[in-house]
PDB file of C-alpha atoms in Angstrom:
ATOM      1  CA  UNK A1254       0.008  -9.773   1.644  1.00 81.00           C
ATOM      2  CA  UNK A1255      -0.314  -9.295  -2.006  1.00 88.00           C
ATOM      3  CA  UNK A1256       0.425 -12.439  -4.064  1.00 93.00           C
ATOM      4  CA  UNK A1257       0.722 -12.170  -7.786  1.00 96.00           C
ATOM      5  CA  UNK A1258      -0.024 -15.252 -10.152  1.00 97.00           C
ATOM      6  CA  UNK A1259       1.437 -15.002 -13.550  1.00 98.00           C
ATOM      7  CA  UNK A1260       0.609 -17.087 -16.629  1.00 98.00           C
ATOM      8  CA  UNK A1261       2.690 -20.048 -17.976  1.00 98.00           C
ATOM      9  CA  UNK A1262       5.653 -20.238 -19.940  1.00 98.00           C
ATOM     10  CA  UNK A1263       5.422 -19.273 -23.656  1.00 98.00           C
ATOM     11  CA  UNK A1264       7.307 -20.088 -26.864  1.00 98.00           C
ATOM     12  CA  UNK A1265       7.016 -17.762 -29.958  1.00 98.00           C
ATOM     13  CA  UNK A1266       8.071 -17.486 -33.242  1.00 98.00           C
ATOM     14  CA  UNK A1267      10.032 -14.256 -34.355  1.00 98.00           C
ATOM     15  CA  UNK A1268       7.444 -11.600 -35.650  1.00 97.00           C
ATOM     16  CA  UNK A1269       4.665 -12.880 -33.458  1.00 98.00           C
ATOM     17  CA  UNK A1270       3.151 -11.611 -30.331  1.00 98.00           C
ATOM     18  CA  UNK A1271       2.807 -12.809 -26.577  1.00 98.00           C
ATOM     19  CA  UNK A1272       0.405 -11.715 -23.894  1.00 98.00           C
ATOM     20  CA  UNK A1273       1.191 -12.259 -20.224  1.00 98.00           C
ATOM     21  CA  UNK A1274      -1.239 -11.962 -17.253  1.00 98.00           C
ATOM     22  CA  UNK A1275      -0.591 -11.151 -13.684  1.00 97.00           C
ATOM     23  CA  UNK A1276      -3.453 -11.752 -11.448  1.00 95.00           C
ATOM     24  CA  UNK A1277      -3.533 -10.051  -7.863  1.00 93.00           C
ATOM     25  CA  UNK A1278      -4.824 -11.213  -4.640  1.00 91.00           C
ATOM     26  CA  UNK A1279      -4.553 -10.501  -1.001  1.00 85.00           C
ATOM     27  CA  UNK A1280      -4.122  -6.734  -1.048  1.00 74.00           C
ATOM     28  CA  UNK A1281      -5.718  -3.398  -2.127  1.00 67.00           C
ATOM     29  CA  UNK A1282      -5.660  -3.622  -5.880  1.00 65.00           C
ATOM     30  CA  UNK A1283      -6.942  -0.039  -6.746  1.00 65.00           C
ATOM     31  CA  UNK A1284      -4.114   1.780  -4.912  1.00 68.00           C
ATOM     32  CA  UNK A1285      -1.299  -0.152  -6.402  1.00 83.00           C
ATOM     33  CA  UNK A1286       0.450   0.311  -9.632  1.00 92.00           C
ATOM     34  CA  UNK A1287       1.604  -2.738 -11.709  1.00 94.00           C
ATOM     35  CA  UNK A1288       4.955  -2.812 -13.424  1.00 96.00           C
ATOM     36  CA  UNK A1289       6.352  -5.061 -15.910  1.00 98.00           C
ATOM     37  CA  UNK A1290       9.881  -6.051 -16.050  1.00 98.00           C
ATOM     38  CA  UNK A1291      12.032  -8.581 -17.752  1.00 98.00           C
ATOM     39  CA  UNK A1292      15.424 -10.362 -17.264  1.00 98.00           C
ATOM     40  CA  UNK A1293      17.326 -11.973 -20.162  1.00 97.00           C
ATOM     41  CA  UNK A1294      19.532 -14.779 -19.204  1.00 93.00           C
ATOM     42  CA  UNK A1295      22.416 -13.927 -17.307  1.00 90.00           C
ATOM     43  CA  UNK A1296      21.462 -10.195 -17.546  1.00 93.00           C
ATOM     44  CA  UNK A1297      20.063  -7.374 -15.325  1.00 95.00           C
ATOM     45  CA  UNK A1298      16.591  -6.193 -14.841  1.00 97.00           C
ATOM     46  CA  UNK A1299      14.847  -3.952 -17.372  1.00 97.00           C
ATOM     47  CA  UNK A1300      11.696  -1.979 -16.469  1.00 97.00           C
ATOM     48  CA  UNK A1301       9.174  -1.963 -19.275  1.00 98.00           C
ATOM     49  CA  UNK A1302       6.335  -0.106 -18.033  1.00 97.00           C
ATOM     50  CA  UNK A1303       3.519   0.137 -15.775  1.00 96.00           C
ATOM     51  CA  UNK A1304      -0.219   0.777 -15.252  1.00 94.00           C
ATOM     52  CA  UNK A1305      -2.382   2.295 -12.342  1.00 90.00           C
ATOM     53  CA  UNK A1306      -5.413   0.308 -12.759  1.00 87.00           C
ATOM     54  CA  UNK A1307      -7.899   2.684 -11.139  1.00 86.00           C
ATOM     55  CA  UNK A1308      -6.817   5.130 -13.765  1.00 87.00           C
ATOM     56  CA  UNK A1309      -6.228   3.014 -16.594  1.00 88.00           C
ATOM     57  CA  UNK A1310      -3.197   5.033 -17.904  1.00 90.00           C
ATOM     58  CA  UNK A1311       0.015   3.132 -18.811  1.00 94.00           C
ATOM     59  CA  UNK A1312       3.555   4.501 -18.872  1.00 94.00           C
ATOM     60  CA  UNK A1313       6.100   2.777 -21.115  1.00 96.00           C
ATOM     61  CA  UNK A1314      10.011   2.520 -21.308  1.00 95.00           C
ATOM     62  CA  UNK A1315      11.140   4.638 -24.194  1.00 93.00           C
ATOM     63  CA  UNK A1316      13.123   1.654 -25.568  1.00 93.00           C
ATOM     64  CA  UNK A1317       9.958  -0.483 -25.937  1.00 93.00           C
ATOM     65  CA  UNK A1318       7.522   2.172 -26.919  1.00 87.00           C
ATOM     66  CA  UNK A1319       5.323   1.074 -29.733  1.00 91.00           C
ATOM     67  CA  UNK A1320       5.977  -2.603 -29.265  1.00 97.00           C
ATOM     68  CA  UNK A1321       4.553  -2.841 -25.737  1.00 98.00           C
ATOM     69  CA  UNK A1322       1.064  -2.471 -24.386  1.00 98.00           C
ATOM     70  CA  UNK A1323      -0.022  -2.928 -20.684  1.00 97.00           C
ATOM     71  CA  UNK A1324      -3.555  -2.966 -19.564  1.00 96.00           C
ATOM     72  CA  UNK A1325      -5.646  -3.784 -16.505  1.00 94.00           C
ATOM     73  CA  UNK A1326      -9.037  -5.315 -15.792  1.00 92.00           C
ATOM     74  CA  UNK A1327     -10.079  -4.009 -12.574  1.00 88.00           C
ATOM     75  CA  UNK A1328     -13.074  -6.616 -12.401  1.00 88.00           C
ATOM     76  CA  UNK A1329     -10.596  -9.416 -12.035  1.00 90.00           C
ATOM     77  CA  UNK A1330      -7.562  -7.523 -10.635  1.00 90.00           C
ATOM     78  CA  UNK A1331      -5.653  -8.755 -13.455  1.00 94.00           C
ATOM     79  CA  UNK A1332      -2.756  -6.903 -15.308  1.00 95.00           C
ATOM     80  CA  UNK A1333      -1.749  -7.660 -18.957  1.00 97.00           C
ATOM     81  CA  UNK A1334       1.518  -7.337 -20.904  1.00 98.00           C
ATOM     82  CA  UNK A1335       1.598  -7.792 -24.693  1.00 98.00           C
ATOM     83  CA  UNK A1336       4.785  -7.543 -26.763  1.00 98.00           C
ATOM     84  CA  UNK A1337       4.526  -7.553 -30.326  1.00 98.00           C
ATOM     85  CA  UNK A1338       7.217  -8.185 -33.215  1.00 97.00           C
ATOM     86  CA  UNK A1339       8.933 -10.484 -31.134  1.00 98.00           C
ATOM     87  CA  UNK A1340      12.703 -11.130 -31.950  1.00 97.00           C
ATOM     88  CA  UNK A1341      15.207 -13.349 -30.354  1.00 97.00           C
ATOM     89  CA  UNK A1342      16.547 -10.890 -27.919  1.00 97.00           C
ATOM     90  CA  UNK A1343      13.102 -10.801 -26.381  1.00 98.00           C
ATOM     91  CA  UNK A1344      13.783 -14.255 -24.658  1.00 98.00           C
ATOM     92  CA  UNK A1345      13.665 -13.564 -21.121  1.00 98.00           C
ATOM     93  CA  UNK A1346      11.785 -14.004 -17.763  1.00 98.00           C
ATOM     94  CA  UNK A1347       8.979 -11.473 -17.664  1.00 98.00           C
ATOM     95  CA  UNK A1348       7.910 -10.201 -14.100  1.00 98.00           C
ATOM     96  CA  UNK A1349       5.071  -8.254 -12.841  1.00 97.00           C
ATOM     97  CA  UNK A1350       5.417  -6.378  -9.672  1.00 97.00           C
ATOM     98  CA  UNK A1351       3.436  -3.934  -7.637  1.00 94.00           C
ATOM     99  CA  UNK A1352       4.229  -0.742  -5.897  1.00 91.00           C
ATOM    100  CA  UNK A1353       1.947   1.624  -3.716  1.00 84.00           C
ATOM    101  CA  UNK A1354       0.827   4.809  -5.057  1.00 80.00           C
ATOM    102  CA  UNK A1355       1.110   6.509  -8.317  1.00 80.00           C
ATOM    103  CA  UNK A1356       4.724   7.742  -8.376  1.00 82.00           C
ATOM    104  CA  UNK A1357       7.631   5.881  -9.419  1.00 84.00           C
ATOM    105  CA  UNK A1358       8.578   3.663  -6.660  1.00 91.00           C
ATOM    106  CA  UNK A1359      10.221   0.648  -5.074  1.00 95.00           C
ATOM    107  CA  UNK A1360       8.703  -2.838  -6.043  1.00 96.00           C
ATOM    108  CA  UNK A1361       7.236  -4.574  -3.055  1.00 94.00           C
ATOM    109  CA  UNK A1362       5.822  -7.593  -4.450  1.00 95.00           C
ATOM    110  CA  UNK A1363       6.586  -9.673  -7.351  1.00 97.00           C
ATOM    111  CA  UNK A1364       5.350 -12.436  -9.459  1.00 97.00           C
ATOM    112  CA  UNK A1365       7.169 -15.701 -10.033  1.00 98.00           C
ATOM    113  CA  UNK A1366       8.059 -14.770 -13.610  1.00 98.00           C
ATOM    114  CA  UNK A1367       6.936 -16.030 -16.834  1.00 98.00           C
ATOM    115  CA  UNK A1368       9.535 -17.464 -19.067  1.00 98.00           C
ATOM    116  CA  UNK A1369       9.032 -16.361 -22.990  1.00 98.00           C
ATOM    117  CA  UNK A1370      11.275 -18.074 -25.565  1.00 98.00           C
ATOM    118  CA  UNK A1371      11.518 -16.582 -29.050  1.00 98.00           C
ATOM    119  CA  UNK A1372      12.677 -19.131 -31.533  1.00 97.00           C
ATOM    120  CA  UNK A1373      12.236 -20.248 -34.947  1.00 95.00           C
TER     121      UNK A1373
ATOM    122  CA  UNK B 989      19.326   9.619 -18.499  1.00 88.00           C
ATOM    123  CA  UNK B 990      20.398   8.315 -15.329  1.00 93.00           C
ATOM    124  CA  UNK B 991      22.831   5.440 -15.183  1.00 96.00           C
ATOM    125  CA  UNK B 992      23.185   3.139 -12.228  1.00 98.00           C
ATOM    126  CA  UNK B 993      26.545   1.351 -11.733  1.00 98.00           C
ATOM    127  CA  UNK B 994      27.153  -1.523  -9.194  1.00 98.00           C
ATOM    128  CA  UNK B 995      30.324  -2.629  -7.868  1.00 97.00           C
ATOM    129  CA  UNK B 996      31.948  -5.078  -7.470  1.00 98.00           C
ATOM    130  CA  UNK B 997      30.312  -7.261 -10.241  1.00 97.00           C
ATOM    131  CA  UNK B 998      31.318 -10.395  -8.014  1.00 98.00           C
ATOM    132  CA  UNK B 999      32.149 -10.261  -4.432  1.00 98.00           C
ATOM    133  CA  UNK B1000      33.735 -13.365  -2.840  1.00 97.00           C
ATOM    134  CA  UNK B1001      33.047 -13.536   0.903  1.00 96.00           C
ATOM    135  CA  UNK B1002      33.562 -16.237   3.509  1.00 96.00           C
ATOM    136  CA  UNK B1003      30.375 -17.170   5.828  1.00 96.00           C
ATOM    137  CA  UNK B1004      30.248 -15.116   8.778  1.00 96.00           C
ATOM    138  CA  UNK B1005      32.252 -12.038   7.407  1.00 97.00           C
ATOM    139  CA  UNK B1006      30.984  -8.698   6.324  1.00 97.00           C
ATOM    140  CA  UNK B1007      29.914  -7.813   2.747  1.00 98.00           C
ATOM    141  CA  UNK B1008      29.769  -4.190   1.310  1.00 98.00           C
ATOM    142  CA  UNK B1009      28.081  -3.744  -2.017  1.00 98.00           C
ATOM    143  CA  UNK B1010      28.141  -0.365  -3.798  1.00 98.00           C
ATOM    144  CA  UNK B1011      25.526   1.371  -6.039  1.00 98.00           C
ATOM    145  CA  UNK B1012      26.258   4.588  -7.640  1.00 98.00           C
ATOM    146  CA  UNK B1013      23.924   7.057  -9.723  1.00 98.00           C
ATOM    147  CA  UNK B1014      25.265   9.377 -12.371  1.00 98.00           C
ATOM    148  CA  UNK B1015      23.174  12.154 -10.898  1.00 98.00           C
ATOM    149  CA  UNK B1016      21.325  12.647  -7.437  1.00 98.00           C
ATOM    150  CA  UNK B1017      18.534  10.463  -6.791  1.00 97.00           C
ATOM    151  CA  UNK B1018      17.962  11.644  -3.109  1.00 97.00           C
ATOM    152  CA  UNK B1019      17.086   8.577  -1.205  1.00 97.00           C
ATOM    153  CA  UNK B1020      14.979   7.088  -3.817  1.00 97.00           C
ATOM    154  CA  UNK B1021      16.671   3.822  -3.891  1.00 98.00           C
ATOM    155  CA  UNK B1022      15.995   0.127  -3.284  1.00 98.00           C
ATOM    156  CA  UNK B1023      17.966  -2.918  -2.871  1.00 98.00           C
ATOM    157  CA  UNK B1024      16.782  -6.305  -3.994  1.00 98.00           C
ATOM    158  CA  UNK B1025      18.024  -9.954  -3.441  1.00 98.00           C
ATOM    159  CA  UNK B1026      17.682 -12.485  -6.121  1.00 98.00           C
ATOM    160  CA  UNK B1027      18.317 -16.219  -5.763  1.00 97.00           C
ATOM    161  CA  UNK B1028      18.649 -18.540  -8.782  1.00 94.00           C
ATOM    162  CA  UNK B1029      15.259 -19.456 -10.193  1.00 94.00           C
ATOM    163  CA  UNK B1030      13.436 -17.039  -8.095  1.00 97.00           C
ATOM    164  CA  UNK B1031      11.857 -13.508  -8.475  1.00 97.00           C
ATOM    165  CA  UNK B1032      13.722 -10.507  -6.774  1.00 98.00           C
ATOM    166  CA  UNK B1033      12.790  -9.899  -3.170  1.00 98.00           C
ATOM    167  CA  UNK B1034      12.797  -6.228  -1.756  1.00 97.00           C
ATOM    168  CA  UNK B1035      15.318  -5.747   1.013  1.00 98.00           C
ATOM    169  CA  UNK B1036      15.686  -2.119   1.551  1.00 98.00           C
ATOM    170  CA  UNK B1037      13.856   1.009   0.300  1.00 97.00           C
ATOM    171  CA  UNK B1038      14.312   4.807   0.649  1.00 97.00           C
ATOM    172  CA  UNK B1039      17.917   3.805   0.871  1.00 98.00           C
ATOM    173  CA  UNK B1040      17.825   2.569   4.469  1.00 98.00           C
ATOM    174  CA  UNK B1041      14.462   1.248   5.536  1.00 97.00           C
ATOM    175  CA  UNK B1042      14.494  -2.555   5.742  1.00 98.00           C
ATOM    176  CA  UNK B1043      11.326  -4.107   4.143  1.00 96.00           C
ATOM    177  CA  UNK B1044       9.084  -6.324   6.309  1.00 94.00           C
ATOM    178  CA  UNK B1045      10.755  -9.486   7.403  1.00 96.00           C
ATOM    179  CA  UNK B1046      14.300  -8.681   6.388  1.00 98.00           C
ATOM    180  CA  UNK B1047      16.744  -9.650   9.106  1.00 98.00           C
ATOM    181  CA  UNK B1048      18.758  -6.832  10.766  1.00 98.00           C
ATOM    182  CA  UNK B1049      22.125  -7.997   9.445  1.00 98.00           C
ATOM    183  CA  UNK B1050      21.043  -6.217   6.103  1.00 98.00           C
ATOM    184  CA  UNK B1051      21.424  -2.503   6.261  1.00 98.00           C
ATOM    185  CA  UNK B1052      21.331   0.177   3.586  1.00 98.00           C
ATOM    186  CA  UNK B1053      23.036   3.705   3.739  1.00 98.00           C
ATOM    187  CA  UNK B1054      23.962   6.795   1.510  1.00 98.00           C
ATOM    188  CA  UNK B1055      22.021   9.369  -0.421  1.00 98.00           C
ATOM    189  CA  UNK B1056      22.748  11.603  -3.568  1.00 98.00           C
ATOM    190  CA  UNK B1057      24.652   9.437  -5.714  1.00 98.00           C
ATOM    191  CA  UNK B1058      26.393   6.988  -3.569  1.00 98.00           C
ATOM    192  CA  UNK B1059      24.675   4.030  -1.800  1.00 98.00           C
ATOM    193  CA  UNK B1060      25.860   1.020   0.074  1.00 98.00           C
ATOM    194  CA  UNK B1061      24.298  -2.234   1.057  1.00 98.00           C
ATOM    195  CA  UNK B1062      25.955  -3.981   4.019  1.00 98.00           C
ATOM    196  CA  UNK B1063      25.433  -7.606   5.279  1.00 98.00           C
ATOM    197  CA  UNK B1064      27.179  -7.629   8.675  1.00 96.00           C
ATOM    198  CA  UNK B1065      27.646 -11.172   8.861  1.00 95.00           C
ATOM    199  CA  UNK B1066      26.895 -13.475   5.835  1.00 97.00           C
ATOM    200  CA  UNK B1067      24.719 -16.526   6.519  1.00 97.00           C
ATOM    201  CA  UNK B1068      24.484 -19.408   3.774  1.00 95.00           C
ATOM    202  CA  UNK B1069      21.208 -18.188   2.536  1.00 97.00           C
ATOM    203  CA  UNK B1070      22.772 -14.657   1.593  1.00 97.00           C
ATOM    204  CA  UNK B1071      24.755 -15.830  -1.196  1.00 96.00           C
ATOM    205  CA  UNK B1072      22.795 -14.596  -4.153  1.00 97.00           C
ATOM    206  CA  UNK B1073      22.550 -11.755  -6.718  1.00 98.00           C
ATOM    207  CA  UNK B1074      21.850  -8.179  -5.492  1.00 98.00           C
ATOM    208  CA  UNK B1075      20.189  -5.342  -7.542  1.00 98.00           C
ATOM    209  CA  UNK B1076      19.988  -1.719  -6.619  1.00 98.00           C
ATOM    210  CA  UNK B1077      17.115   0.382  -8.422  1.00 98.00           C
ATOM    211  CA  UNK B1078      16.382   3.973  -8.429  1.00 98.00           C
ATOM    212  CA  UNK B1079      12.956   5.439  -8.498  1.00 96.00           C
ATOM    213  CA  UNK B1080      13.666   9.179  -8.512  1.00 95.00           C
ATOM    214  CA  UNK B1081      12.807   8.800 -12.254  1.00 93.00           C
ATOM    215  CA  UNK B1082      11.111   5.800 -14.026  1.00 93.00           C
ATOM    216  CA  UNK B1083      12.498   2.602 -12.413  1.00 94.00           C
ATOM    217  CA  UNK B1084      16.169   1.881 -13.566  1.00 96.00           C
ATOM    218  CA  UNK B1085      18.469  -0.971 -12.286  1.00 98.00           C
ATOM    219  CA  UNK B1086      22.182  -1.424 -11.855  1.00 98.00           C
ATOM    220  CA  UNK B1087      23.925  -4.378 -13.403  1.00 97.00           C
ATOM    221  CA  UNK B1088      23.792  -6.477 -10.085  1.00 97.00           C
ATOM    222  CA  UNK B1089      26.387  -7.824  -7.708  1.00 98.00           C
ATOM    223  CA  UNK B1090      26.797 -11.541  -7.224  1.00 98.00           C
ATOM    224  CA  UNK B1091      27.755 -12.360  -3.488  1.00 98.00           C
ATOM    225  CA  UNK B1092      29.532 -15.929  -3.896  1.00 97.00           C
ATOM    226  CA  UNK B1093      31.092 -18.242  -1.233  1.00 92.00           C
ATOM    227  CA  UNK B1094      34.839 -17.582  -0.922  1.00 91.00           C
TER     228      UNK B1094
END
């Protein structure tokens, strides 16, 4: 059973950056893709992008292109999401999730989420 | 761009009753649809994928149906632990979610 351990809550100033990590255990890291999603308070889920660690190639949601970078470290089975130029509307829970294979797919395993608060 | 629409936004149901949740895609997504359950303070949990296949460990009272543009999640007899927020997600293209349906106690 895949387990995803995310880094802890962050409080950031507007205009700064945040980097959230997601360490995988208990599964086959190389055959999965890792997605990042976010959920603002009282809102729905927004897919931000994903990476296939074995290929190292990311894909991003168009609305966040240019502000988000997703990377992966195969040696530690860890995926990272960096979001830059933070604004108040980026305040949300950020989740990592895995899916099998390389195509767009359903998200079988989820991390517990990381709360990012953007406030001056 | 595909738009996913869930209805109703809130569904009030008594324990033991059937709940029927709808999800509509603005264009055909074949059977590339998943349903998730989310309880307060928790991450979403996969319930159904490929429109009708239950994920591991999901009780048989949860069933999914539909293809193309119209999909349904049915909970045959609501238990106390089923009162939660439900999301649908298409993966015919990059993942996109509906706005969610909250199932609350009537």
